[in-house]
XYZ file of C-alpha atoms in Angstrom:
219
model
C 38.460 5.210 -10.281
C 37.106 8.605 -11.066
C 35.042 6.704 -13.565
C 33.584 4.124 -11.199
C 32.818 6.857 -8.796
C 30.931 8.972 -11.694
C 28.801 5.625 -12.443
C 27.915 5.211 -9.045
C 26.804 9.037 -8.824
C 24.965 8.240 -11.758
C 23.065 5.014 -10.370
C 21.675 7.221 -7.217
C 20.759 9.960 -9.272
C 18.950 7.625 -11.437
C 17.213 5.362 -8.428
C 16.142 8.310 -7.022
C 14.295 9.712 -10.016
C 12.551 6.564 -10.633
C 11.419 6.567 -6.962
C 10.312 10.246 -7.559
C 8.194 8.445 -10.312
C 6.491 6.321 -8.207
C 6.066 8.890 -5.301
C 4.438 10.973 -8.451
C 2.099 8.217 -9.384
C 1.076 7.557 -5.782
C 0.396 11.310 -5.238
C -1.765 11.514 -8.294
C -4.192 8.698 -7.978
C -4.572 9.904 -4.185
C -6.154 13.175 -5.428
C -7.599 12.258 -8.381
C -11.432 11.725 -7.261
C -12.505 8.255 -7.119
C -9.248 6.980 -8.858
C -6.949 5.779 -5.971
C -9.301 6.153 -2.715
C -12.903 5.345 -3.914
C -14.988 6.233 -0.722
C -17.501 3.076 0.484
C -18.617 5.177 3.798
C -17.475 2.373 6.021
C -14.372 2.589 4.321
C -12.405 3.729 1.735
C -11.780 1.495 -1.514
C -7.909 1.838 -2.787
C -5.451 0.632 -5.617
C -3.008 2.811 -5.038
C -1.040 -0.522 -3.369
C -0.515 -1.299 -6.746
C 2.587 1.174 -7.442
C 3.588 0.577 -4.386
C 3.975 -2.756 -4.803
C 6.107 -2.582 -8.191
C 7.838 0.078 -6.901
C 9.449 -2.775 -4.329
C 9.944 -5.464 -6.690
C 11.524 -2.969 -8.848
C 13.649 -0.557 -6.375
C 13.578 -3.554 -3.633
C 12.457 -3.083 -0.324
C 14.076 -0.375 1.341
C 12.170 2.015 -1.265
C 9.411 0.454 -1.429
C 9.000 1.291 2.539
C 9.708 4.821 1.422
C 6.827 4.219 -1.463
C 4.531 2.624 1.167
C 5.502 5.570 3.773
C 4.242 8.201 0.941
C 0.835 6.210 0.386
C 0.137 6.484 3.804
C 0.864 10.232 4.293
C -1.753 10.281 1.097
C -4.237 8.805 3.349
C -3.803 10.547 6.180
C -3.475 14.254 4.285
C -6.981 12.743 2.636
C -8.809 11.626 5.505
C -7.807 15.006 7.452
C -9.194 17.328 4.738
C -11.589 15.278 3.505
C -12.836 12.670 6.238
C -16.200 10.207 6.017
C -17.090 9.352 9.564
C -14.515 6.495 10.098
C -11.644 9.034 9.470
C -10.689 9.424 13.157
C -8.732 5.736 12.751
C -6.380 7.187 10.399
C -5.978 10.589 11.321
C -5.640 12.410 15.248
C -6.905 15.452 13.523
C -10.787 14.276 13.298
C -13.555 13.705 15.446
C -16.551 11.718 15.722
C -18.701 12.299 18.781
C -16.640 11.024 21.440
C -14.606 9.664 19.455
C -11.289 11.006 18.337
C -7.992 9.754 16.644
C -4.686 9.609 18.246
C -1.306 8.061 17.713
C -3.123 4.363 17.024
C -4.226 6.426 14.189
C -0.516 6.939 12.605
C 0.097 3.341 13.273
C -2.653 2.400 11.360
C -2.567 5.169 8.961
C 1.537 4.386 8.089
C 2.946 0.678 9.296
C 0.873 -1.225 6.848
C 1.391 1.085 4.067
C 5.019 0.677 4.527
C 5.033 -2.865 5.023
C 3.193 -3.461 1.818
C 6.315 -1.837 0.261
C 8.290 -4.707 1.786
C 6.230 -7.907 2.164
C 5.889 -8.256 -2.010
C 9.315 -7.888 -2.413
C 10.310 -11.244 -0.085
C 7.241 -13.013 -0.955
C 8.829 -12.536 -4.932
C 12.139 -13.300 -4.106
C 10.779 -16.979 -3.340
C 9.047 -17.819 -6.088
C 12.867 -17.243 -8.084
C 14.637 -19.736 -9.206
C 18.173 -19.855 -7.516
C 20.837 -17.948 -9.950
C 18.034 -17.417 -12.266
C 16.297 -13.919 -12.974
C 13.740 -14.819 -15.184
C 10.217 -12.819 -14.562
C 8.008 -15.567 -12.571
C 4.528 -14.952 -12.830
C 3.011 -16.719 -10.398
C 5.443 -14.925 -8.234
C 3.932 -11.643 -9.400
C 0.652 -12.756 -9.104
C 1.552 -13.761 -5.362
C 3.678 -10.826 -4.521
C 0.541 -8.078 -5.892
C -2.364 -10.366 -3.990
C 0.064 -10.078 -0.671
C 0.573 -6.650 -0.799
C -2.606 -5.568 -0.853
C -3.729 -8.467 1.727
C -1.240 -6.700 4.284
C -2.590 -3.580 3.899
C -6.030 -4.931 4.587
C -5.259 -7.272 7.142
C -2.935 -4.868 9.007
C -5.374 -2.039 8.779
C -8.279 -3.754 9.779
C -7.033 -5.593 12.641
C -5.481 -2.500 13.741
C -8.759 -0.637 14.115
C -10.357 -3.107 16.001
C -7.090 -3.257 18.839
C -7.034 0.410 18.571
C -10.843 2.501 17.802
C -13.266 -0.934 18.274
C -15.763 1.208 20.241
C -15.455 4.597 17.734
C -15.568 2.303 14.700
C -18.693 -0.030 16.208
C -20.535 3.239 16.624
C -19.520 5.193 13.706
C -21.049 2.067 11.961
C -23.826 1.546 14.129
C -22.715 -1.881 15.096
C -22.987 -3.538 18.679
C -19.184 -3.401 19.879
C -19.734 -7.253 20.291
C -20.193 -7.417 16.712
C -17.966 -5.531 15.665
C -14.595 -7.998 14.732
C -17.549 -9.979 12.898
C -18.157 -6.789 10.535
C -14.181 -6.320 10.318
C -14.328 -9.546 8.622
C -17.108 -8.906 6.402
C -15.189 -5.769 5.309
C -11.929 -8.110 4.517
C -14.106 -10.383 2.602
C -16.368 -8.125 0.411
C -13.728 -4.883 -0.012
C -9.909 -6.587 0.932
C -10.234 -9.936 -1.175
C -11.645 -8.161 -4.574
C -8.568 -5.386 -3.897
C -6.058 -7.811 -3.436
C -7.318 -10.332 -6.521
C -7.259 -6.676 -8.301
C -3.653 -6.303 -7.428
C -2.945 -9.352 -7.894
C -3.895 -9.507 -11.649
C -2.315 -5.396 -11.805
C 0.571 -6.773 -10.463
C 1.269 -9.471 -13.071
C -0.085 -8.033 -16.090
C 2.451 -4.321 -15.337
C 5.244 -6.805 -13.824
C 5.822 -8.759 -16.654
C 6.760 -6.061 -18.551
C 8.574 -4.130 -16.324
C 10.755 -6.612 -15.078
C 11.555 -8.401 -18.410
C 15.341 -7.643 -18.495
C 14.717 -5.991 -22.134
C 12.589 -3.656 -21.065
C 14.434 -2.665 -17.449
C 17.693 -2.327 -19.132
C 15.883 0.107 -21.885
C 14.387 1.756 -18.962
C 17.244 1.818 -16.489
C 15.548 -0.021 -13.414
C-alpha cells in the first residue's frame, strides 16, 4: 500500500517537472529575440506552438491547456512591454489612437493558445490504431499542422469579431476589406507556420514518443 502510494507521489512529482520543462522552453523562446515571436508589423510570426503541441501529446490534454495557457501569458506579457501597433488585440494595456484593448483582448490573447494544447492531442488519438500504441506519423504530422492552424484560425477570426475597426486602421485597410486581409494573413503567415509545425511536430514526435525513448525518459 505504502508502496503504491509512494509510486503515485512519485508519478506527480515527475509529471509536474516535465511540465515545468515545457513551461521552461515556452518561456525561453518567448524572450529570446526573434526566436519564438518573430515580429511581421501586421503581426507577429511564432513557433512557440510547437512545444506546446508535444507537450499535449506527451502530458495529454489537460496539460497541454496549462502549456497553451503559459504561451499565451508569453504573448500578452510581450505585446504589453513590447507592442507593434496591432498589440491592443492581445493586450487591454495598449493603445492605438482610438483604439484600445479590452477583455476581447484576453480571449484572443489566451483561448486559442490553450486550445492548441488540446486540439493535437484528439486529432492524434485518431490516427491510433485501436489497442495499439505505436508512434503514427501521419498522425503527428496532422496533430502539429492542427495545432498551429487553431491558433491561427482562432486568433484571426477573433480579431476581426472583436478589434475589426482598430485592426483595419492600424493596417490602413478599408474596414470593408478588412476579413479579405485576415485571410491573406492566414494564407501567407498561418499556412507556412502550421506546415512548419507540422514537419517540427513529426520529426521531435517520433522520437519522443517511441516507447524506448519515453520509458528512458519517464514521459
Amino acid at each position: 500500500m505504502n508502496q503504491a502510494v509512494a509510486a503515485k507521489g512519485n508519478s506527480k512529482v515527475q509529471k509536474m517537472a516535465q511540465t515545468a520543462l515545457f513551461m521552461a522552453l515556452i518561456v525561453l523562446m518567448a524572450f529570446t529575440p526573434f526566436l519564438g515571436y518573430i515580429p511581421l508589423g501586421f503581426t507577429r510570426a511564432t513557433i512557440i506552438h510547437v512545444p506546446v503541441i508535444l507537450g499535449s501529446l506527451l502530458l495529454g490534454p489537460k496539460k497541454g491547456a496549462l502549456l497553451g495557457g503559459v504561451f499565451g501569458l508569453t504573448s500578452f506579457v510581450n505585446n504589453t512591454i513590447n507592442p507593434t501597433v496591432t498589440s491592443f488585440v492581445f493586450t487591454p494595456f495598449y493603445t492605438l489612437g482610438e483604439f484600445q484593448g479590452g477583455i476581447g483582448s484576453l480571449i484572443i490573447c489566451f483561448i486559442p493558445r490553450i486550445l492548441t494544447g488540446v486540439v493535437p492531442y484528439y486529432v492524434y488519438q485518431l490516427f491510433l490504431k485501436k489497442g495499439k500504441k505505436d508512434v503514427s506519423a501521419p498522425g503527428l504530422v496532422c496533430a502539429g499542422f492542427s495545432g498551429a492552424l487553431t491558433n491561427t484560425l482562432l486568433v484571426m477570426n477573433l480579431i476581426f469579431l472583436f478589434f475589426r475597426e482598430g485592426y483595419a486602421a492600424a493596417n490602413g485597410v478599408a474596414e470593408t476589406a478588412v476579413y479579405g486581409f485576415i485571410l491573406s494573413i492566414i494564407g501567407m503567415n498561418g499556412i507556412p507556420e502550421a506546415i512548419v509545425a507540422a514537419i517540427l511536430t513529426v520529426l521531435i514526435g517520433k522520437v519522443l514518443l517511441n516507447k524506448k525513448v519515453r520509458s528512458k525518459i519517464g514521459f
